[in-house]
CSV table of C-alpha atoms and ligand atoms in Angstrom, one decimal:
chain,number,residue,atom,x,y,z
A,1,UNK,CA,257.9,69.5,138.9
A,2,UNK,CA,260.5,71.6,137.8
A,3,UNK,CA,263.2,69.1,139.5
A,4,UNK,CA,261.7,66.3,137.0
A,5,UNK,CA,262.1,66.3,133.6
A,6,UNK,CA,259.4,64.0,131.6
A,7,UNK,CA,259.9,61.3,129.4
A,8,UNK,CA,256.4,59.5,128.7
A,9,UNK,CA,253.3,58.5,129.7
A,10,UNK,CA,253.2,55.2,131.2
A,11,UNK,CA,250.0,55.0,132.2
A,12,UNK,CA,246.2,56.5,133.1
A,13,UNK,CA,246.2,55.9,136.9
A,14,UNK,CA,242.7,56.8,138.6
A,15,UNK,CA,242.0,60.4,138.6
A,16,UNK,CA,245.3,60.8,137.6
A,17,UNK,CA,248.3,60.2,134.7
A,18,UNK,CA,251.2,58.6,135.4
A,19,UNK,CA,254.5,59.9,134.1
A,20,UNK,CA,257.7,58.4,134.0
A,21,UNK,CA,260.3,61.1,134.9
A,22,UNK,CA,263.9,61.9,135.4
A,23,UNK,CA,265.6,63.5,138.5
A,24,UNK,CA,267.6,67.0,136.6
A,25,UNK,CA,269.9,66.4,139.2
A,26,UNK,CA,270.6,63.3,140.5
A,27,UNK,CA,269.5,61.6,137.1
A,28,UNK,CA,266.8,58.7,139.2
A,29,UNK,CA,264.3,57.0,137.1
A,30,UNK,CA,260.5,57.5,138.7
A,31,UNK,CA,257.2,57.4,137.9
A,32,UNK,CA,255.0,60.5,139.3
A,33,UNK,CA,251.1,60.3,139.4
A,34,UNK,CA,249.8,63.7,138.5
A,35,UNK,CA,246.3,64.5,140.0
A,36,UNK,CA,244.1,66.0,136.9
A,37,UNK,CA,242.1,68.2,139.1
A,38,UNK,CA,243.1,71.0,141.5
A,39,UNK,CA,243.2,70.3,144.9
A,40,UNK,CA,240.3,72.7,145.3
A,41,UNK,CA,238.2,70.1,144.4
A,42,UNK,CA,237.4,68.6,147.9
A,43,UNK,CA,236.2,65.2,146.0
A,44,UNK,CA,239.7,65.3,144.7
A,45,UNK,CA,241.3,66.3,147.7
A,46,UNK,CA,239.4,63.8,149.9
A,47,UNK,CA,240.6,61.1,146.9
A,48,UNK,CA,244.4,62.4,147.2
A,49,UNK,CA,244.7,62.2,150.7
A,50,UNK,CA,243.5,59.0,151.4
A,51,UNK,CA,245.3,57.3,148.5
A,52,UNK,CA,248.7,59.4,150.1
A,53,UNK,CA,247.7,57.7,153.5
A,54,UNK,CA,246.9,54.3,152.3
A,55,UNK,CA,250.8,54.4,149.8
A,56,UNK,CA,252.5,55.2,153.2
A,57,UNK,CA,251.3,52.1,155.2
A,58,UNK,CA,252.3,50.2,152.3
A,59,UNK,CA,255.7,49.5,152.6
A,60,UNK,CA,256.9,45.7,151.2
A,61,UNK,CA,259.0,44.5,148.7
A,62,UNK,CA,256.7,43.2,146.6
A,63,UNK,CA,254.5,46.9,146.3
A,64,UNK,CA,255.7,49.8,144.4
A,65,UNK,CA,257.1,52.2,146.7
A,66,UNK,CA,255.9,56.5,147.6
A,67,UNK,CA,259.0,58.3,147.3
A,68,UNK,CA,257.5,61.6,148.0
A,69,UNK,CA,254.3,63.9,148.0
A,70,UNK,CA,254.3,67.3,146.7
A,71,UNK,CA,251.7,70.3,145.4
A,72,UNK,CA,252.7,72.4,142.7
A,73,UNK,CA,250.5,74.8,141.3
A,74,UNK,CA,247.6,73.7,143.7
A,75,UNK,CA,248.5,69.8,142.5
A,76,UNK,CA,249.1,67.0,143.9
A,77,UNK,CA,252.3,64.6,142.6
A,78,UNK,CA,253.1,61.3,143.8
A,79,UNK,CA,256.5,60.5,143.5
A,80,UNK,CA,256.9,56.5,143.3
A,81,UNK,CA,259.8,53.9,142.1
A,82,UNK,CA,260.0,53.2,138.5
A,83,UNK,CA,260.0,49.5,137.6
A,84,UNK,CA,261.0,48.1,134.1
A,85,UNK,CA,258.0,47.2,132.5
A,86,UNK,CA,254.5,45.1,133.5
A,87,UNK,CA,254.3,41.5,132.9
A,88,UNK,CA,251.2,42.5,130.2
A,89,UNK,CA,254.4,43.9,128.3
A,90,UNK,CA,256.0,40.5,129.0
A,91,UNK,CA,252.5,38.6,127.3
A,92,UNK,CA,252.4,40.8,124.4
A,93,UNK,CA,256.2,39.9,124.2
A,94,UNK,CA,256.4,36.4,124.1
A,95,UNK,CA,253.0,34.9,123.1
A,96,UNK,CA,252.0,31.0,124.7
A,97,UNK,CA,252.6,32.1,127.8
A,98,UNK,CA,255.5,32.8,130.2
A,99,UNK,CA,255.6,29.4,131.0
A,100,UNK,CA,255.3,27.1,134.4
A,101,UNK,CA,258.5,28.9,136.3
A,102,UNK,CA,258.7,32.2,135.6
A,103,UNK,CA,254.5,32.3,136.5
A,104,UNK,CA,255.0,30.6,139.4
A,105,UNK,CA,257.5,33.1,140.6
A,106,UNK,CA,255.7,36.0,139.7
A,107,UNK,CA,252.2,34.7,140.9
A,108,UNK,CA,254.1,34.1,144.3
A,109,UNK,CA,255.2,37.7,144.6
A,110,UNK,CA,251.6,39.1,143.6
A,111,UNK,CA,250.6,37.2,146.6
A,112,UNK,CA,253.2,37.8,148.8
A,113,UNK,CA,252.3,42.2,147.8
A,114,UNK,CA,248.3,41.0,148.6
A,115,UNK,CA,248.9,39.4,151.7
A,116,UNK,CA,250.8,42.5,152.9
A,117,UNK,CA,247.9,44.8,151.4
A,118,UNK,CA,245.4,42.5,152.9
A,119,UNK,CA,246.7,42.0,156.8
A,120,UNK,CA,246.9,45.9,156.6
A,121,UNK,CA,242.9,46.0,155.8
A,122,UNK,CA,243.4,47.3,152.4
A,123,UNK,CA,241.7,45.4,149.1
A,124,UNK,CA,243.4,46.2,145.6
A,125,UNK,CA,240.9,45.9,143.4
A,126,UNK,CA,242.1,46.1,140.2
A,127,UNK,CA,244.2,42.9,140.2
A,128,UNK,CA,245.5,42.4,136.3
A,129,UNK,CA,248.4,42.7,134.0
A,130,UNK,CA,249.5,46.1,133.9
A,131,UNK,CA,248.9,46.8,137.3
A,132,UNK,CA,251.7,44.6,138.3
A,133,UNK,CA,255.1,45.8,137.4
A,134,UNK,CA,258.7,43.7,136.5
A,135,UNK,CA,262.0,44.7,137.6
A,136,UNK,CA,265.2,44.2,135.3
A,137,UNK,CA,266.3,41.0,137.9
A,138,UNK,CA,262.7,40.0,138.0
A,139,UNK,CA,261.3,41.4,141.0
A,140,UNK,CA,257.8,41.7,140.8
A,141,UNK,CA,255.5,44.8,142.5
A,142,UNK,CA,251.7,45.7,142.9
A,143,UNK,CA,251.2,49.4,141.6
A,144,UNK,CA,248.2,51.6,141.0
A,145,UNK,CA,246.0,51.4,144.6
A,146,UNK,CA,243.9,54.4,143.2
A,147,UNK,CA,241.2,51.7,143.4
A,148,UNK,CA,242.3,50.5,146.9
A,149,UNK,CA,240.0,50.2,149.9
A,150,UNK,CA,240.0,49.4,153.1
A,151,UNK,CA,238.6,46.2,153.5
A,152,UNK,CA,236.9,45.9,157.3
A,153,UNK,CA,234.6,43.7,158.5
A,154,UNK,CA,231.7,45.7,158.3
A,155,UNK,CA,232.4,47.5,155.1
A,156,UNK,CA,230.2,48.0,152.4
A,157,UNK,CA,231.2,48.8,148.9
A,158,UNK,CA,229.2,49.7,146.3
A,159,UNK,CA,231.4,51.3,144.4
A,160,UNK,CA,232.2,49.5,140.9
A,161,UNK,CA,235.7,48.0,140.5
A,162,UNK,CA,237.9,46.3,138.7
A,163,UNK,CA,238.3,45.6,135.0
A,164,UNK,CA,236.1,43.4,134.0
A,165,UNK,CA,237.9,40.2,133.1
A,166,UNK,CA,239.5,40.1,136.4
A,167,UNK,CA,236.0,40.6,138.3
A,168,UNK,CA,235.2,37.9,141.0
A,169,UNK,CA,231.3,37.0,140.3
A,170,UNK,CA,230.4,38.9,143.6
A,171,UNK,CA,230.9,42.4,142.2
A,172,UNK,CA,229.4,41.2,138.7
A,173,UNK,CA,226.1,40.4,140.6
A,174,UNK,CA,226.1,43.2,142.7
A,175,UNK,CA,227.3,41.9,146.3
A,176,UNK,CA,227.9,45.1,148.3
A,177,UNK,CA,229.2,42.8,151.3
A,178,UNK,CA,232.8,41.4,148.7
A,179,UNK,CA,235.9,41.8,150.2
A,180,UNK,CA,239.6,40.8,149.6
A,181,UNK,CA,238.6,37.8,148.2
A,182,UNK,CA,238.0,39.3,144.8
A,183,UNK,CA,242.3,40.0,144.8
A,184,UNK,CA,242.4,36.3,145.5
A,185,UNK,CA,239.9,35.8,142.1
A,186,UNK,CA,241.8,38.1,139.8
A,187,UNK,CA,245.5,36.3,141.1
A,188,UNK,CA,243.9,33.2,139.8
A,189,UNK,CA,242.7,34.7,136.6
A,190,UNK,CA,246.2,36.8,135.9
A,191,UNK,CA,248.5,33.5,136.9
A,192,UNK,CA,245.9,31.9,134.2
A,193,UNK,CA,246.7,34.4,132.1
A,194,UNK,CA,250.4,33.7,132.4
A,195,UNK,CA,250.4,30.4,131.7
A,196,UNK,CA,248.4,30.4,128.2
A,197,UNK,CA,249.3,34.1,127.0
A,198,UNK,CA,245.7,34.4,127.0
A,199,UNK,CA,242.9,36.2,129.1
A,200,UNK,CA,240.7,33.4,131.0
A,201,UNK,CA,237.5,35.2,131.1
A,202,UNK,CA,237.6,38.3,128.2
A,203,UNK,CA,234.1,39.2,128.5
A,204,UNK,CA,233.0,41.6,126.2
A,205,UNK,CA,230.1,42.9,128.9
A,206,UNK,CA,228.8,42.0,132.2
A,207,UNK,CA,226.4,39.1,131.4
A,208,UNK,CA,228.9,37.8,129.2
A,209,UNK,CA,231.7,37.9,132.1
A,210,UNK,CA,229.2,36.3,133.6
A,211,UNK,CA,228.3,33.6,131.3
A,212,UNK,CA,232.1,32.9,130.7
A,213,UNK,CA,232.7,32.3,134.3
A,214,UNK,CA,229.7,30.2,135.0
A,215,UNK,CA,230.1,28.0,132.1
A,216,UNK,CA,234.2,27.2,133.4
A,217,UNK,CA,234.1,27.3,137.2
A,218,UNK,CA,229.7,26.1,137.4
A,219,UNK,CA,227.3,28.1,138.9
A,220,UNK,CA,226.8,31.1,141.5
A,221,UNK,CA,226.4,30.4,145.2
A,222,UNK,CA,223.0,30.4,146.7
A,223,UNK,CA,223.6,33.6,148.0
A,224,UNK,CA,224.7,35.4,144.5
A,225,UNK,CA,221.8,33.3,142.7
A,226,UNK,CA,219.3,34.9,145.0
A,227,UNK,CA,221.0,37.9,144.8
A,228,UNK,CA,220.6,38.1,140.8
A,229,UNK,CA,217.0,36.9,141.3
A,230,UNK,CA,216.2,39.6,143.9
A,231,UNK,CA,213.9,42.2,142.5
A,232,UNK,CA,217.7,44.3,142.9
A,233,UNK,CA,218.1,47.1,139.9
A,234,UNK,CA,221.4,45.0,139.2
A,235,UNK,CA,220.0,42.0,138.7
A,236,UNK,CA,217.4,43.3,136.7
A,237,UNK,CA,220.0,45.0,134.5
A,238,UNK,CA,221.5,41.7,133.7
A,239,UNK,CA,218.8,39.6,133.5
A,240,UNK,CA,217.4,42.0,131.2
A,241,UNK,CA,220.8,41.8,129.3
A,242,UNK,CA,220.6,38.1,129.0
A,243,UNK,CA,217.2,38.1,127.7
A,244,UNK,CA,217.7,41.0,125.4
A,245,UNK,CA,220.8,38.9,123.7
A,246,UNK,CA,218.2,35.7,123.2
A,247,UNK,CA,221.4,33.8,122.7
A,248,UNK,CA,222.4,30.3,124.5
A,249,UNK,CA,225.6,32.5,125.6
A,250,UNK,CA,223.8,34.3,127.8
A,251,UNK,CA,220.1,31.9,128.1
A,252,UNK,CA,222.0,29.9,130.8
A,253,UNK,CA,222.6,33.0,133.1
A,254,UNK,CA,218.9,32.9,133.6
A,255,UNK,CA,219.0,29.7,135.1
A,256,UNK,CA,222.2,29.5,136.3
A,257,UNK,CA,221.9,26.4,138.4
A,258,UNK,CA,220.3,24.6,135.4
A,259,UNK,CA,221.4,21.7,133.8
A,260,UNK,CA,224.8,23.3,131.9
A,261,UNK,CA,225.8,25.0,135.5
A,262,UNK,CA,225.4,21.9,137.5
A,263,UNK,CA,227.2,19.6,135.4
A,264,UNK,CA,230.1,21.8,135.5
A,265,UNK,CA,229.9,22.4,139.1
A,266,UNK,CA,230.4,18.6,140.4
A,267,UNK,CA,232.4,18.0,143.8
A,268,UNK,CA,235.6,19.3,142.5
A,269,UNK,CA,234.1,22.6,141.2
A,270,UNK,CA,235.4,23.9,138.1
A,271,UNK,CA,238.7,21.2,138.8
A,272,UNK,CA,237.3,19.4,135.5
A,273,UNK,CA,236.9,22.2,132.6
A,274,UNK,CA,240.3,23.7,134.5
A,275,UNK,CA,241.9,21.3,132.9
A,276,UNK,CA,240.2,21.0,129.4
A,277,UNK,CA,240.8,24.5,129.1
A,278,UNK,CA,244.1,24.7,130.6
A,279,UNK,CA,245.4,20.7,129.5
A,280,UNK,CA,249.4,21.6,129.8
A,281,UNK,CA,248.6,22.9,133.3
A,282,UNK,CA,250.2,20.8,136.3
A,283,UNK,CA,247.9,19.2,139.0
A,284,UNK,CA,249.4,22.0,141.4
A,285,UNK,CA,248.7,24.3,139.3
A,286,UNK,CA,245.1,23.3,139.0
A,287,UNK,CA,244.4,23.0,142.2
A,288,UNK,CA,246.0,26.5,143.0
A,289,UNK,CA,243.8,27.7,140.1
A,290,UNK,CA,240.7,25.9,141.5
A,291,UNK,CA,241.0,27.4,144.7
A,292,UNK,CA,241.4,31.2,143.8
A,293,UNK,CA,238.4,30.5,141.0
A,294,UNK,CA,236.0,29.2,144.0
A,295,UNK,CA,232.6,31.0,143.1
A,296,UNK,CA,231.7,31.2,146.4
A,297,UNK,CA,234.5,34.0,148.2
A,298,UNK,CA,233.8,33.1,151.4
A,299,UNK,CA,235.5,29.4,150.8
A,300,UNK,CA,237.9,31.1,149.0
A,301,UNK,CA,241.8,30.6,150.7
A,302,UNK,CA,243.5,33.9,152.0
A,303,UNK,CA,246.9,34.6,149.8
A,304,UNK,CA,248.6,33.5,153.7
A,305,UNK,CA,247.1,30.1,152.7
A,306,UNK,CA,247.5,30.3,148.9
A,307,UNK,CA,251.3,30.9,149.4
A,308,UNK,CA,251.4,28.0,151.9
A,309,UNK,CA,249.9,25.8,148.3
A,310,UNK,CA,251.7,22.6,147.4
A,311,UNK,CA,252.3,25.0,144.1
A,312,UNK,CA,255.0,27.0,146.1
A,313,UNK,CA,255.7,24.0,148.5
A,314,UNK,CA,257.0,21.3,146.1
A,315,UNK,CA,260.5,21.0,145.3
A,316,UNK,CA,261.1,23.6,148.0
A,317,UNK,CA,260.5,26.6,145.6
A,318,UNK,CA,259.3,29.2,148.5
A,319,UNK,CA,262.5,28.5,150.3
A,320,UNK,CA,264.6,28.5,147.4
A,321,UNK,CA,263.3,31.9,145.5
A,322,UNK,CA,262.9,33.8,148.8
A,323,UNK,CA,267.0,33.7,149.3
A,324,UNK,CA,267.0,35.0,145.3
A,325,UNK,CA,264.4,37.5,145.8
A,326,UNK,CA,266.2,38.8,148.9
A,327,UNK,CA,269.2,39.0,146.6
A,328,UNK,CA,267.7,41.2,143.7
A,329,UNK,CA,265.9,43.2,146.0
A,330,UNK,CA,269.0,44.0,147.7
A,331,UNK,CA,270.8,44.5,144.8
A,332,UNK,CA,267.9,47.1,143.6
A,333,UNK,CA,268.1,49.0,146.6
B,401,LIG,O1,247.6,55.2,143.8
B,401,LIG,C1,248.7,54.9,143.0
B,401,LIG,C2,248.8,55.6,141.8
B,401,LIG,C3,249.9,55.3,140.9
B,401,LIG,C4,250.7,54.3,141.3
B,401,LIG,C5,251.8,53.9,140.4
B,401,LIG,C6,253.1,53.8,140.9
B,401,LIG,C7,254.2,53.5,140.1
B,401,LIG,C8,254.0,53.1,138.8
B,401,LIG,C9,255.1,52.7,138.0
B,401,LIG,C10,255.1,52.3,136.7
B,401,LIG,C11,256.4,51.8,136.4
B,401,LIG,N1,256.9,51.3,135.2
B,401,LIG,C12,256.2,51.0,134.0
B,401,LIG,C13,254.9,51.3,133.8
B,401,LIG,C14,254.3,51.0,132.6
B,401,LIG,C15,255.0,50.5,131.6
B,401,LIG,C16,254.3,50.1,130.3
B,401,LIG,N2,255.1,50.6,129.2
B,401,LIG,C17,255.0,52.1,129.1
B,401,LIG,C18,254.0,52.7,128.2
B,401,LIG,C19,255.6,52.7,127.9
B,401,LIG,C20,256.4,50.2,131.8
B,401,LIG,C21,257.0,50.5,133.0
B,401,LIG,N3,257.1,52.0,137.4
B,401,LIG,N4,256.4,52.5,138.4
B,401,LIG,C22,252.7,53.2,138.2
B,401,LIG,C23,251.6,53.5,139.1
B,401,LIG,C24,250.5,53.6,142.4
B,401,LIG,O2,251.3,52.5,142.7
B,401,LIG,C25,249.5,53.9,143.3
């Protein structure tokens, strides 16, 4: 560390802080993850090497980059690029929202950085605002994998993840089997997000992450309702939440394909209360919403298909910002 000189926290990464740092010599702005623990701790170590092996295969313009790896005083350090500032930096700046263009664009790049992640069998999992970093000309990249697994077809997960407002309904009732389809759920509730300046689903526990969801977007899929009805510890916990509140809020999670569900769930899914909660949105923007928001993941679109949407098709936007993004990215090189 003795090359580095620091300048602040920037943020509590997993098992880890997150510095940002100047070069002594060569004066280049990073950010260096500091592991907490010695590497003698072999949970540590496990944790350190796999997140160092998983950073490497990540290489794309739209994910923070691994400069280098070293141990110093039986630590690890990750040394990574330093971006601006997050877009939650830009939401706390501007208030209302960033607005239909700039959300788009950035929305487009948090897919582009998921896609990547997800054809190289690695899930995020922890999808929201300050995880995904600005550059001065606007180029937007995924940080903080600590989170990250790899996502095969037979993997189970049981591991919790995710901060709670951007948690798809599968890891809120328990499904071990989710997959990458909870990034696709938390890019639909962070481009939300950009677009009112406000949270879509700030549940202030489980059930009621639950409830909030549900009562939007209708009610679970068969499989999720039977999981929550199983005689599984989780879905006792949160039944036995939602009872133990004796509120409405939280009644309807006991019956979640009762009346209130149902009527919200119609053909179109949560299409309808989309719009009553977001009425300035466009139709594309709906429909892009709609589909990331599906309750069921496994009728969820990939991001390949999400960035194929009509919301990045029309007025030949993909085309158009990928010549710009090339630009700023060379320019940032
Ligand atoms: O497994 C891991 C662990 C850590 C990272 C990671 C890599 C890079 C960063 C990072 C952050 C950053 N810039 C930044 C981060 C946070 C802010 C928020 N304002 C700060 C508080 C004053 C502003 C700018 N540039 N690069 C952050 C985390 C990662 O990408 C993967």
């Amino acid at each position: 560390m003795e090359r580095y000189e620091n300048i602040e926290v920037v943020g509590e990464g997993s098992y880890g802080i997150v510095m940002k740092c100047r070069h002594k010599e060569t004066g280049q702005i990073v950010a260096i993850k500091k592991f907490l623990e010695s590497v003698e701790n072999i949970h540590v170590r496990k944790l350190a090497f796999r997140e160092i092996r998983m950073l490497k295969r990540l290489r794309h313009e739209n994910l923070v980059s691994l400069i280098e790896v070293f141990k110093r005083k039986k630590r690890f350090y990750l040394v990574f690029e330093y971006l601006d500032h997050t877009i939650l930096e830009e939401l706390e700046a501007v208030g209302g929202g960033l607005g239909f263009e700039l959300s788009r664009r950035h929305i487009f790049q948090v897919l582009r950085g998921l896609n990547f992640c997800h054809h190289n069998n690695i899930m995020h999992r922890d999808i929201k605002p300050e995880n995904v970093l600005v550059s001065s000309h606007g180029v937007v990249k995924l940080c903080d994998f600590g989170f990250a697994r790899i996502s095969g077809p037979n993997e189970s997960c049981t591991d919790y993840v995710a901060t709670r407002w951007y948690r798809a309904p599968e890891l809120l009732v328990g499904d071990a089997r989710y997959g990458r389809a909870v990034d696709t759920w938390a890019a639909g509730c962070l481009y939300a997000e950009m677009l009112t300046g406000e949270p879509l689903f700030p549940g202030d526990s489980d059930v009621d992450q639950l409830y909030r969801i549900t009562r939007l977007m209708g009610g679970l899929c068969h499989r999720h309702q039977s999981l929550l009805n199983r005689n599984s510890s989780h879905g006792r916990s949160l039944r036995k939440a939602s009872v133990e509140s004796l509120s409405y809020r939280h009644a309807t999670l006991t019956n979640l394909n009762g009346p209130s569900a149902a009527s919200a769930r119609g053909p179109s899914g949560g299409l309808r209360s989309l719009r009553n909660h977001l009425p300035c949105c466009s139709s594309s923007g709906l429909d892009f919403l709609s589909q990331c928001l599906r309750m069921d993941p496994d009728t969820r679109p990939n991001c390949a298909q999400l960035l194929q949407h009509p919301l990045f098709m029309q007025d030949n936007f993909a085309e158009r910002f990928l010549v710009e993004l090339r630009d700023y990215v060379a320019k940032e090189a």
